[in-house]
Coordinates of C-alpha atoms in Angstrom, one line a residue:
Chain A
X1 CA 0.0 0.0 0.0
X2 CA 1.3 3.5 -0.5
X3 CA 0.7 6.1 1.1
X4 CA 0.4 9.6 0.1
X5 CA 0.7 12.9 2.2
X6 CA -1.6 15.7 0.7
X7 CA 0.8 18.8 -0.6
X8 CA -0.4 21.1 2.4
X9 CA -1.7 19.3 5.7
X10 CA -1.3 20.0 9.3
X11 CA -0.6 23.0 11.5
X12 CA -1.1 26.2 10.3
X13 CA 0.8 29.6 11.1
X14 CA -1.3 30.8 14.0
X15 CA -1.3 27.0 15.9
X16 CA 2.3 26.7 15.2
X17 CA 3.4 30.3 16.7
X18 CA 0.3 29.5 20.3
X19 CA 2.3 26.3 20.5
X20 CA 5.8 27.9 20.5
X21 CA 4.2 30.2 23.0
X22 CA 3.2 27.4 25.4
X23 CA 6.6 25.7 24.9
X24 CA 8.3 28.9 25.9
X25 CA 6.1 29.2 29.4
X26 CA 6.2 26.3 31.2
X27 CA 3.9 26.1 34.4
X28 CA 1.5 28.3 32.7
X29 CA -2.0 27.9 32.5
X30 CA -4.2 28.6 29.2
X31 CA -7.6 29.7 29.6
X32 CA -9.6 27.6 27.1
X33 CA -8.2 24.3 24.9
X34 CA -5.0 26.2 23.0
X35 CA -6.0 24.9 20.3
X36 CA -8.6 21.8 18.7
X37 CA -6.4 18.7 19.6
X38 CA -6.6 16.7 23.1
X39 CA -3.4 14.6 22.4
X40 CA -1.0 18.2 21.8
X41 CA -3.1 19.4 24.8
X42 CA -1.9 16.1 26.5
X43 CA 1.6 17.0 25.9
X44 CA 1.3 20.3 27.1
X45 CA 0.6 19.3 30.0
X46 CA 2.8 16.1 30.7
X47 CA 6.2 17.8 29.2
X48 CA 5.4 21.4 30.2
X49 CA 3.1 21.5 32.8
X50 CA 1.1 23.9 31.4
X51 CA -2.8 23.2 32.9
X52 CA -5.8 24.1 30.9
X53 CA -8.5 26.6 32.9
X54 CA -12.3 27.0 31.2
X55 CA -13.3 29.6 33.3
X56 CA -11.9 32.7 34.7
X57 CA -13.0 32.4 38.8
X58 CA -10.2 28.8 37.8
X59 CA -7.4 31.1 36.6
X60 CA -4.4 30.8 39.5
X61 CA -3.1 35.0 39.8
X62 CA 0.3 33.4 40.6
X63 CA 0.8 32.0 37.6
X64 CA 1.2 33.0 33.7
X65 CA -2.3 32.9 31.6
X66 CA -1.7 31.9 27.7
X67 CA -4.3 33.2 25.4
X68 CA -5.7 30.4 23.0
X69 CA -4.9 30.6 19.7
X70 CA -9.1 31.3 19.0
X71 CA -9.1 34.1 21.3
X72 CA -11.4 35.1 23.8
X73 CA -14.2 37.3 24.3
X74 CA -13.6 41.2 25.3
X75 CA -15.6 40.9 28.4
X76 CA -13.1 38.0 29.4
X77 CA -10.1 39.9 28.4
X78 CA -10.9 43.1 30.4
X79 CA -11.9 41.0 33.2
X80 CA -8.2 39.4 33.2
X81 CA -6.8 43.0 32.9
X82 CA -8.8 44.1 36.0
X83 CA -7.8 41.2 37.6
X84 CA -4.2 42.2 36.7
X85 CA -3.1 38.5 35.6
X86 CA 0.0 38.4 33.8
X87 CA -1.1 37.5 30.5
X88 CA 0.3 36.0 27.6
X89 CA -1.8 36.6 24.2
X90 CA -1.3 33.6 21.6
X91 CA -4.6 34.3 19.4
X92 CA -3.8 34.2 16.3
X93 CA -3.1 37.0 13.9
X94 CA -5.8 36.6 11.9
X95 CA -8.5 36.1 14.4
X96 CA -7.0 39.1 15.8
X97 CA -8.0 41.1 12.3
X98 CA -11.5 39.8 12.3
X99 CA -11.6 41.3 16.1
X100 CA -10.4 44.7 15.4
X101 CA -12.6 44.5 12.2
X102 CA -15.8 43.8 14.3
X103 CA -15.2 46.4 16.4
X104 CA -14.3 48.9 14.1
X105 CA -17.3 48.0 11.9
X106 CA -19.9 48.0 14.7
X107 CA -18.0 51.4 16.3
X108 CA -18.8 52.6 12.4
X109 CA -22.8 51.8 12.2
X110 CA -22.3 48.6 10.4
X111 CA -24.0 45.8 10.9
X112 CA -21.7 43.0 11.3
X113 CA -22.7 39.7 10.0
X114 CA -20.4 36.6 11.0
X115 CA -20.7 33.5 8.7
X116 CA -19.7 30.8 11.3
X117 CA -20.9 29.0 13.9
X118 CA -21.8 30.2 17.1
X119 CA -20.6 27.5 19.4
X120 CA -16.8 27.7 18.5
X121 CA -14.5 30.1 20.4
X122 CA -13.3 32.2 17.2
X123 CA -17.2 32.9 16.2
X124 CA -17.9 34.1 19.8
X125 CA -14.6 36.1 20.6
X126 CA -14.8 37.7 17.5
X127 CA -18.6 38.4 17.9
X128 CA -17.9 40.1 21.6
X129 CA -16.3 42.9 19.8
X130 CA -19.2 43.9 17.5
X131 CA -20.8 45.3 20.5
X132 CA -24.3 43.9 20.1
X133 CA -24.4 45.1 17.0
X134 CA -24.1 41.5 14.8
X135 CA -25.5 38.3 13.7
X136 CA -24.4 35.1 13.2
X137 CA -25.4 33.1 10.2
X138 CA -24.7 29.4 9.7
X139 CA -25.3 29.3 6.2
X140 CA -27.2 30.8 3.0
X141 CA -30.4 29.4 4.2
X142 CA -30.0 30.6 7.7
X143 CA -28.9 33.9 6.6
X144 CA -32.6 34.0 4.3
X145 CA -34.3 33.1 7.7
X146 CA -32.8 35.7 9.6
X147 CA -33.3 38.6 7.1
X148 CA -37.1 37.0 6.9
X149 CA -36.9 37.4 10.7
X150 CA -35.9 40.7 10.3
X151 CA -33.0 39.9 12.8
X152 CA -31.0 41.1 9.8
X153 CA -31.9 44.3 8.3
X154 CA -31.1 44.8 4.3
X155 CA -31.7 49.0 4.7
X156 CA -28.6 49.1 7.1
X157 CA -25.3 49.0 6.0
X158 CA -23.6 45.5 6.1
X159 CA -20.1 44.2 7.2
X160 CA -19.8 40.7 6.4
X161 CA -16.7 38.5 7.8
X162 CA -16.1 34.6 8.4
X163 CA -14.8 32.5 10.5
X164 CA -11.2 32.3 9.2
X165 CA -12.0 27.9 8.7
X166 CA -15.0 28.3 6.5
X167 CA -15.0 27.4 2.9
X168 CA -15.1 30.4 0.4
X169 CA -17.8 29.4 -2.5
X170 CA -20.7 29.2 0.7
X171 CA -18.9 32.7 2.2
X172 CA -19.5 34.0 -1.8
X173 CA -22.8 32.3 -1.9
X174 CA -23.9 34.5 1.3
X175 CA -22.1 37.5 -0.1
X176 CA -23.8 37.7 -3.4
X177 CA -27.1 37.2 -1.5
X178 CA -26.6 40.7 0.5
X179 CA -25.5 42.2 -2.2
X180 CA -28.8 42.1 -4.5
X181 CA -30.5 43.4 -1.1
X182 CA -28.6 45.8 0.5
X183 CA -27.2 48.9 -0.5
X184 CA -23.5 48.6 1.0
X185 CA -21.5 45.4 1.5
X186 CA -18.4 45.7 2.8
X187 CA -17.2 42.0 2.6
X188 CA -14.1 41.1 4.5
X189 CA -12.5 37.9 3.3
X190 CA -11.0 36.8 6.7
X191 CA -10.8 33.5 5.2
X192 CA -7.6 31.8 6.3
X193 CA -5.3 31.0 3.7
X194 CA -3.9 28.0 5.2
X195 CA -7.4 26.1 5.7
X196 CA -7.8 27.3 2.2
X197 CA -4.8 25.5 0.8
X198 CA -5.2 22.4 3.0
X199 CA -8.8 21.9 1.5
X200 CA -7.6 22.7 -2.1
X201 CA -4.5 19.6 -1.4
X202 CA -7.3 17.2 0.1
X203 CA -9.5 17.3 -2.9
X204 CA -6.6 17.0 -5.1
X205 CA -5.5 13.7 -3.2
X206 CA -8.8 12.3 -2.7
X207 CA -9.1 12.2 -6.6
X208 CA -5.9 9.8 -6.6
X209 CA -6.8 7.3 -3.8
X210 CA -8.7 5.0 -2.8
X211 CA -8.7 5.2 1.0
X212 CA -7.8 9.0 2.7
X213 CA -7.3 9.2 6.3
X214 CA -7.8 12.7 8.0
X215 CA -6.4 13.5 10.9
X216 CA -7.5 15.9 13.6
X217 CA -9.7 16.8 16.3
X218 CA -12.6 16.1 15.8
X219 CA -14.2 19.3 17.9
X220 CA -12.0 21.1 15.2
X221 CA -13.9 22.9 12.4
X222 CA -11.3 22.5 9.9
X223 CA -10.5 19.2 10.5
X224 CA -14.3 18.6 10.3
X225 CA -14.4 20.4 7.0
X226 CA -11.6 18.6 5.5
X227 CA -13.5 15.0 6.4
X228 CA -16.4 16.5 4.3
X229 CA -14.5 17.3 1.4
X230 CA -12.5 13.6 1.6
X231 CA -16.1 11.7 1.8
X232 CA -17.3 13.2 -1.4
X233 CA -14.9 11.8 -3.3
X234 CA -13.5 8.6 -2.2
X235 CA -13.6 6.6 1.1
X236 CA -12.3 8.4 4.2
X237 CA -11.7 8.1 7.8
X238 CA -11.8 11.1 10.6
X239 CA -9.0 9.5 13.5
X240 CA -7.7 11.9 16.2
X241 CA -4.6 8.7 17.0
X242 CA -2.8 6.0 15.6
X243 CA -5.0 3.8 18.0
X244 CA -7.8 4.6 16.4
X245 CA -6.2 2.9 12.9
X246 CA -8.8 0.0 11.9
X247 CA -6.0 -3.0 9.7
X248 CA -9.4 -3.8 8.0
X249 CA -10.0 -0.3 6.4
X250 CA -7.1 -1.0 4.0
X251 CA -7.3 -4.4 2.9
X252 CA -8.4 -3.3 -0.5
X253 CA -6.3 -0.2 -0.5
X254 CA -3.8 0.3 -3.1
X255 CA -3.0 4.2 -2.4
X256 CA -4.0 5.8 1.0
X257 CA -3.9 9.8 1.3
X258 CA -2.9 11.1 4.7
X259 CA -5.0 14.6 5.4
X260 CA -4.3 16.3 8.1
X261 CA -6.1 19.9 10.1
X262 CA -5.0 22.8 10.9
X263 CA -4.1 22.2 14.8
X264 CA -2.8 18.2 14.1
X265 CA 0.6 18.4 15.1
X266 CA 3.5 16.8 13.0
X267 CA 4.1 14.3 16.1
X268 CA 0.3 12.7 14.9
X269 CA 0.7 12.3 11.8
X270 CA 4.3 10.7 11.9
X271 CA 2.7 8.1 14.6
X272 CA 0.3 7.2 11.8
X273 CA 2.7 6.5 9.1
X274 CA 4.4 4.1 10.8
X275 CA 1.7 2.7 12.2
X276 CA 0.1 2.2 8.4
X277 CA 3.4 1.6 7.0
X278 CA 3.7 -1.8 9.4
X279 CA -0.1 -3.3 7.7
X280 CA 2.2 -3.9 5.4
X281 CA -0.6 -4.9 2.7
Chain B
X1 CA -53.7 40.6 -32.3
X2 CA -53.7 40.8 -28.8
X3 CA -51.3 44.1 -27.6
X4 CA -50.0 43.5 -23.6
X5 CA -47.5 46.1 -22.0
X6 CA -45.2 44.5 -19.4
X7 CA -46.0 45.8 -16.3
X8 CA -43.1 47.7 -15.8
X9 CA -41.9 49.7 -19.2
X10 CA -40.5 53.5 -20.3
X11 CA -39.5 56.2 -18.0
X12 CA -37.6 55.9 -14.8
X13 CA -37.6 58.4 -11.9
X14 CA -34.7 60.3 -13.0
X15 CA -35.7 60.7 -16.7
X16 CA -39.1 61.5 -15.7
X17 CA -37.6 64.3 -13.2
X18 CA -35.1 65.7 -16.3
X19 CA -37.5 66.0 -18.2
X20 CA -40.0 68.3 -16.3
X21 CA -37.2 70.1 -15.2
X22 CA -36.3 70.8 -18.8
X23 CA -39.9 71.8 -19.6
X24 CA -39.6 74.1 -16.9
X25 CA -36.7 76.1 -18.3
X26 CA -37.5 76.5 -22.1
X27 CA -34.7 78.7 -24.2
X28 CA -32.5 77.0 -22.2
X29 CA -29.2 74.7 -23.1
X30 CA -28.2 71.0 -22.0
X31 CA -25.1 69.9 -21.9
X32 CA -25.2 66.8 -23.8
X33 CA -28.0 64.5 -24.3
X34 CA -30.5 64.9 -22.0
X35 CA -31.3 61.4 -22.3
X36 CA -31.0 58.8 -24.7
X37 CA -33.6 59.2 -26.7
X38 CA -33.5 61.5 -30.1
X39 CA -37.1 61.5 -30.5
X40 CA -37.9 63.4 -27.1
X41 CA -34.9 65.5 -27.6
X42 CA -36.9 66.7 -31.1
X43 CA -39.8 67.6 -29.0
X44 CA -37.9 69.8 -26.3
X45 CA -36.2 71.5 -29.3
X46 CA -39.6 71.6 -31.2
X47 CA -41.7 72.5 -27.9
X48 CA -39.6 74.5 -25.5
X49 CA -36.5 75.9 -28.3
X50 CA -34.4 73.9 -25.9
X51 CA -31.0 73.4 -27.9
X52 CA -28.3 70.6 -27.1
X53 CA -24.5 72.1 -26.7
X54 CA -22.0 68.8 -27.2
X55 CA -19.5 71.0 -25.5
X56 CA -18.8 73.7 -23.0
X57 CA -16.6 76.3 -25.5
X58 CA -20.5 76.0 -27.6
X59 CA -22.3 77.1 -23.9
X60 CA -24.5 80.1 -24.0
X61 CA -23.3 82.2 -20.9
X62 CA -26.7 84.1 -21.7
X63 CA -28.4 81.4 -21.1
X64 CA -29.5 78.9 -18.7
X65 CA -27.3 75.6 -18.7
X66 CA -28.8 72.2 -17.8
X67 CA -26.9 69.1 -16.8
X68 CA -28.2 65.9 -18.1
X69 CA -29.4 62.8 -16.1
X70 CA -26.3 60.7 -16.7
X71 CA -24.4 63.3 -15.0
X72 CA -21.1 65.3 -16.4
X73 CA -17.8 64.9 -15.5
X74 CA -16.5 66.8 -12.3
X75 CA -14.0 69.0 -14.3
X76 CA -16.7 69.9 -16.5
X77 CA -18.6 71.2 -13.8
X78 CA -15.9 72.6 -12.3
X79 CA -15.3 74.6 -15.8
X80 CA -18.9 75.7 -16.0
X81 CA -18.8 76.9 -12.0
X82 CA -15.6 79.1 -13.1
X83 CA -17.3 80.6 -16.1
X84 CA -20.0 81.3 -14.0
X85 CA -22.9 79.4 -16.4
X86 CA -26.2 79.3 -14.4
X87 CA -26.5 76.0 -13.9
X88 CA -29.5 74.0 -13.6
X89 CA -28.5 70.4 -12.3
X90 CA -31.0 67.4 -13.9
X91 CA -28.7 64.8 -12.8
X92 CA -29.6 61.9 -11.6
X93 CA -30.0 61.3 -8.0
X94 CA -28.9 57.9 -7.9
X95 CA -26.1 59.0 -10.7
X96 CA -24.8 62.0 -8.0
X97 CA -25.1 59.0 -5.2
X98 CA -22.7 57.0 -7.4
X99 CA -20.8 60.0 -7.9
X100 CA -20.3 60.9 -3.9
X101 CA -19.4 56.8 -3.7
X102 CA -16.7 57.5 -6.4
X103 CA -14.9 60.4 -4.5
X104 CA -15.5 59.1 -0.8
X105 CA -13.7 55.9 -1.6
X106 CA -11.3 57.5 -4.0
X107 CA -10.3 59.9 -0.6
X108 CA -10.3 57.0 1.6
X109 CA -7.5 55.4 -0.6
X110 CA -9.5 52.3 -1.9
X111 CA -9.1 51.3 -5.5
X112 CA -12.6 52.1 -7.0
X113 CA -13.7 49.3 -9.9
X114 CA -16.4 50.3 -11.9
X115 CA -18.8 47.7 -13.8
X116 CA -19.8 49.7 -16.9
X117 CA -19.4 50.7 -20.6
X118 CA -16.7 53.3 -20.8
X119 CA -17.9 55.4 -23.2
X120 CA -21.2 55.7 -22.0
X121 CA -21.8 59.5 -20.7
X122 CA -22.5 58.2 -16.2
X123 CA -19.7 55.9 -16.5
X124 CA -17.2 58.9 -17.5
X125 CA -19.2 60.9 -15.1
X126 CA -18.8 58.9 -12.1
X127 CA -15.2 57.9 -13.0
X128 CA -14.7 61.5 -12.8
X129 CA -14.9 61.4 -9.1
X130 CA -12.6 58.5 -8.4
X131 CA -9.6 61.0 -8.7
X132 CA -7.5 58.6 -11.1
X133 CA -7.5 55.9 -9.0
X134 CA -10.1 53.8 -10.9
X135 CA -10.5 51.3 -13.2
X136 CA -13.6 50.4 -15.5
X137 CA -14.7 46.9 -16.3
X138 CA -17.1 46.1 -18.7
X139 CA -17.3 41.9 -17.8
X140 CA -16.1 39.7 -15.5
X141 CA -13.9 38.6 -18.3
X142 CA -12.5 41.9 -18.5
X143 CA -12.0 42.3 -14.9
X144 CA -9.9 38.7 -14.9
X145 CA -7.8 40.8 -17.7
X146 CA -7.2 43.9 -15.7
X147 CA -6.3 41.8 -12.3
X148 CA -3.4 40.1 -15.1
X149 CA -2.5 43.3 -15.9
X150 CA -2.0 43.9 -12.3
X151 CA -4.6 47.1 -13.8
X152 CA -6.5 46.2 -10.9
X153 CA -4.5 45.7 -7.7
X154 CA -6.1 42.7 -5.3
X155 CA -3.7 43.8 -2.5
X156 CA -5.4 46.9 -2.0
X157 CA -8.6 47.6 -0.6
X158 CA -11.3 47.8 -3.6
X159 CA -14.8 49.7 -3.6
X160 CA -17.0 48.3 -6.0
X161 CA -20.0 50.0 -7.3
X162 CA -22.1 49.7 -10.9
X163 CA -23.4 51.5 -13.8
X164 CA -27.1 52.0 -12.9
X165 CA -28.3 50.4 -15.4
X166 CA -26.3 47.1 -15.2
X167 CA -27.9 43.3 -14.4
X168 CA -27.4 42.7 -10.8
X169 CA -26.1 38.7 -11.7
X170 CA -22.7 40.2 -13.7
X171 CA -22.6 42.7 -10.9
X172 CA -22.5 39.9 -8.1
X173 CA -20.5 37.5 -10.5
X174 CA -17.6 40.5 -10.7
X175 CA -18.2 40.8 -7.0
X176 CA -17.4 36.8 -5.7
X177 CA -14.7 37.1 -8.0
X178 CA -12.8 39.8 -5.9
X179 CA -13.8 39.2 -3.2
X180 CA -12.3 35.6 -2.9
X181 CA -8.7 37.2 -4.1
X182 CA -8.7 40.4 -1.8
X183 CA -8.8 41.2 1.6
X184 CA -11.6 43.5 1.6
X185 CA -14.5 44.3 -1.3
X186 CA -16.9 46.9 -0.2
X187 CA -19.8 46.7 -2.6
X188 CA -22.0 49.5 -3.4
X189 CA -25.1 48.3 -5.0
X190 CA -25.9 51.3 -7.2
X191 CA -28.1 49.4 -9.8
X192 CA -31.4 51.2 -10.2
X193 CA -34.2 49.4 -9.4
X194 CA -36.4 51.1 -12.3
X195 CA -34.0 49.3 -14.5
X196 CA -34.3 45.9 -12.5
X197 CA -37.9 46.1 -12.2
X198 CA -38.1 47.2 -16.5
X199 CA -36.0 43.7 -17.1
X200 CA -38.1 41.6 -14.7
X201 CA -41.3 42.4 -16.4
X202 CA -39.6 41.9 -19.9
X203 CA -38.9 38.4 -19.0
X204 CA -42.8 37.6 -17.8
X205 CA -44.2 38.8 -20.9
X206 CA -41.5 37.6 -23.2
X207 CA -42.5 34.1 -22.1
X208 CA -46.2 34.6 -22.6
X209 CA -46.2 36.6 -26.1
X210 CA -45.3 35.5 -30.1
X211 CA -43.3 38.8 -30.6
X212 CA -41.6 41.8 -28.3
X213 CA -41.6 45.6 -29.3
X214 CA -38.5 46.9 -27.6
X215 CA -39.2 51.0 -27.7
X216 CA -36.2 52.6 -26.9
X217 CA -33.0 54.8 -28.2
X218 CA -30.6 53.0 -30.0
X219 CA -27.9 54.5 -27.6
X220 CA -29.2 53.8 -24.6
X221 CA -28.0 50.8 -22.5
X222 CA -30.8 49.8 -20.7
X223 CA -32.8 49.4 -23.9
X224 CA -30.2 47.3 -25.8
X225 CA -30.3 45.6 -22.3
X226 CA -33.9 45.2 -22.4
X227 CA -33.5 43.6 -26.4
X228 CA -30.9 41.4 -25.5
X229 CA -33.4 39.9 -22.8
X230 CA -36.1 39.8 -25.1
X231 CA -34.5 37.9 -27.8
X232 CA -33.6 35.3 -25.7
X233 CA -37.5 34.1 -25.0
X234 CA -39.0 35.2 -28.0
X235 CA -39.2 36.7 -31.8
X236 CA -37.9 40.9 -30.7
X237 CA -37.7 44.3 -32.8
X238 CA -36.2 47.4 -31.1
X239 CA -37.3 50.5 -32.7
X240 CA -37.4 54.4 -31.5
X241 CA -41.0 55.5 -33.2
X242 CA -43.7 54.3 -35.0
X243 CA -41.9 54.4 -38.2
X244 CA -39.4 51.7 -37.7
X245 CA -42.6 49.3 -37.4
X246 CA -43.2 46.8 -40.3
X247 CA -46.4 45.0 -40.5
X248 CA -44.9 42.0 -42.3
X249 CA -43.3 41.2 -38.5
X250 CA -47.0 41.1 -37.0
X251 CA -48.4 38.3 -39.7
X252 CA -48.4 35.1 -37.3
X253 CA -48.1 37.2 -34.5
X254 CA -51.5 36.4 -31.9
X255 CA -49.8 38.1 -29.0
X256 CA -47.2 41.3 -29.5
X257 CA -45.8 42.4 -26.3
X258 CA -44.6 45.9 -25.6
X259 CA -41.4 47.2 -24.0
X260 CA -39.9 49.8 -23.4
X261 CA -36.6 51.1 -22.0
X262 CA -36.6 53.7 -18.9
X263 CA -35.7 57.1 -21.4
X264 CA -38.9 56.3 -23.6
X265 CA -41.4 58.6 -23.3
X266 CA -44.8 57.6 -23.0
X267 CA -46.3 59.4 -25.7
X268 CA -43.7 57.4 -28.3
X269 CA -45.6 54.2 -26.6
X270 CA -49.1 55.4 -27.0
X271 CA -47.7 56.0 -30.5
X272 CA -46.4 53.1 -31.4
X273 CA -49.7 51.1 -29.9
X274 CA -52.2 53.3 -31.7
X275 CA -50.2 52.2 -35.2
X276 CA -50.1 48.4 -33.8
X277 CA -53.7 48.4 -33.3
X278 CA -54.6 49.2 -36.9
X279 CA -52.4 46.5 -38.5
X280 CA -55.5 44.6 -37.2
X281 CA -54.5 41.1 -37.4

């Protein structure tokens, strides 16, 4: 069997640069998962120490507090400043821009519209700095319901953004929409680049194998995303571990793609390889 | 032979408003075409001794000066202003909207794309404003050109607005296109809905008649427009009077539906009717 890695797979700029952050602050805590994998969070913690806090009343004042690489909401943040805890910010760069966009916007009479979903960390951080003044939409046919719902308003001035792991033809799709009905559009593409490329490798691949394993979280959007994309075309497998491999999976495989998200770190994947390389088929 | 007018046809707002404000002011001079239509430019010159001056060394000072709906360009106005013409402005109001757009993004140091015809009088008008820091694109082909060309810079922030009279599907076609290579696209939709509702009717009648009568001046876009639609459903003739009609077309015809662009007057439609209804099929 051979096996394939997709051209672009695995960390992406703003999970490698939290993760040398952690690295460099041992004994630290991080308030919310650094980033969408539970075995790099393992790791953290066994060869750095570094402890993982969900909510802020946890957060020890005596101790270094890391940033996630999703960010956190601006209540949190000023909370932590009142609270004077030495912090250290690792959200990414990019989440960073859709912040200071959101704020600037809503500051600016905008209303900001978020395509995302509202569960995940990035969605709400970024959405605690449009100031009340924004709605999340899911997809094209949630953003129809809300303008139907009036919970969207097509006289007022838009600012659209994404969450930066969304895929770009359904942030067009939702685009184009707003623009048949709204006067002004101002359409940020805060679409990451790197979840971009990942997704353009794993359809290539997934045309030239039989079997494609995708690695990653699977609480991580990307990663999600990239499973999605794999299923379409040829048979594929979301694992977050090497012990999650199935020998029976590959019995019929000639060519198996490796995939791999955003916040899967090297370290994973390699323990796969091997793993796969020893079926031996 | 049944005659059925689209529910929507002839005059917009702004023609409609140029045109009493032109009756209002006989002896008077426009600068350029009032609007696209020869035949009601005869009948101001017939009616009201309003002449048409093609440029501003041929302006009257004596007399009064009015601008025409698609707007002039801003160093043309600027020329008038010095030479102290009384000016009486029939521009457009959603042509000086486009206009403002143009020099507000221009000043705030975005690149300002233009969907339009070059040539055609609002385009040069509105370009006007942008300062030199515009380009025009007249498809999304052409607009895939210009980014080659590195014409069109997808680095730099880019306000997009449209021709009036443009269809909203190229507009939001050359819209998804920036928008997934540059970091922001802030969309102005300046289509006039006069011209969107004219083209929606079109297409419900074109499905449900034998033959189309496009009215309209040869020159003006959202006439050839309104043809181009036509043609695709159904058997079409544009014409600008009663003249240009030829009863051979009518021979099989049961049903002849009637069109006409927003600068065509309605007396050329009650015109053109009247002569229909005597070929008495």
């Amino acid at each position: 069997m051979e096996i394939i890695q997709a051209k672009h797979l695995g960390f992406c700029f703003g999970v490698k640069r939290a993760i040398k952050i952690s690295e460099k602050n041992p004994d630290s805590q991080i308030f919310g998962s650094i980033i969408h994998n539970n075995e790099e969070i393992k790791r953290l913690e066994n060869d750095y120490h570094i402890t993982i806090k969900q909510s802020i009343d946890e957060i020890d004042k005596t101790k270094k507090t890391i940033i996630r690489t999703h960010g956190i909401q601006k209540q949190d943040k000023e909370e932590l400043d009142k609270k004077e805890v030495n912090v250290i910010d690792a959200t990414c760069p990019f989440v960073h821009k859709s912040q200071n966009i959101a704020e600037d916007m809503s500051e600016n009479g905008y209303q900001v519209v978020i395509f995302g979903d509202e569960i995940h960390p990035e969605v709400k951080s970024v959405a605690s700095y449009a100031n009340s003044t924004y709605t999340i939409v899911s997809s094209l046919d949630d953003l129809k319901d809300k303008i139907k719902l009036r919970e969207i308003k097509t006289t007022k001035k838009i600012a659209l953004i994404s969450q930066t792991t969304k895929q770009i033809q359904k942030f067009k799709d939702i685009a184009s929409y707003l623009i048949e009905l709204s006067h002004e559009v101002r359409v940020f593409n805060t679409i990451c680049n790197a979840t971009f490329k990942n997704q353009k490798a794993a359809v290539e691949l997934a045309k030239e194998v039989d079997t494609i394993v995708v690695i990653g979280g699977k609480n991580s959007s990307n990663t999600k995303q990239l499973f999605e994309i794999c299923k379409k075309h040829t048979t594929s497998y979301l694992i977050e571990n090497e012990d999650e491999l199935n020998r029976d999976w590959f019995k019929e495989t000639k060519r198996c793609g490796i995939v791999a998200g955003a916040s899967t770190p090297d370290w994973i994947i390699k323990n796969i390889i091997e793993k796969l390389e020893k079926f031996d088929f």
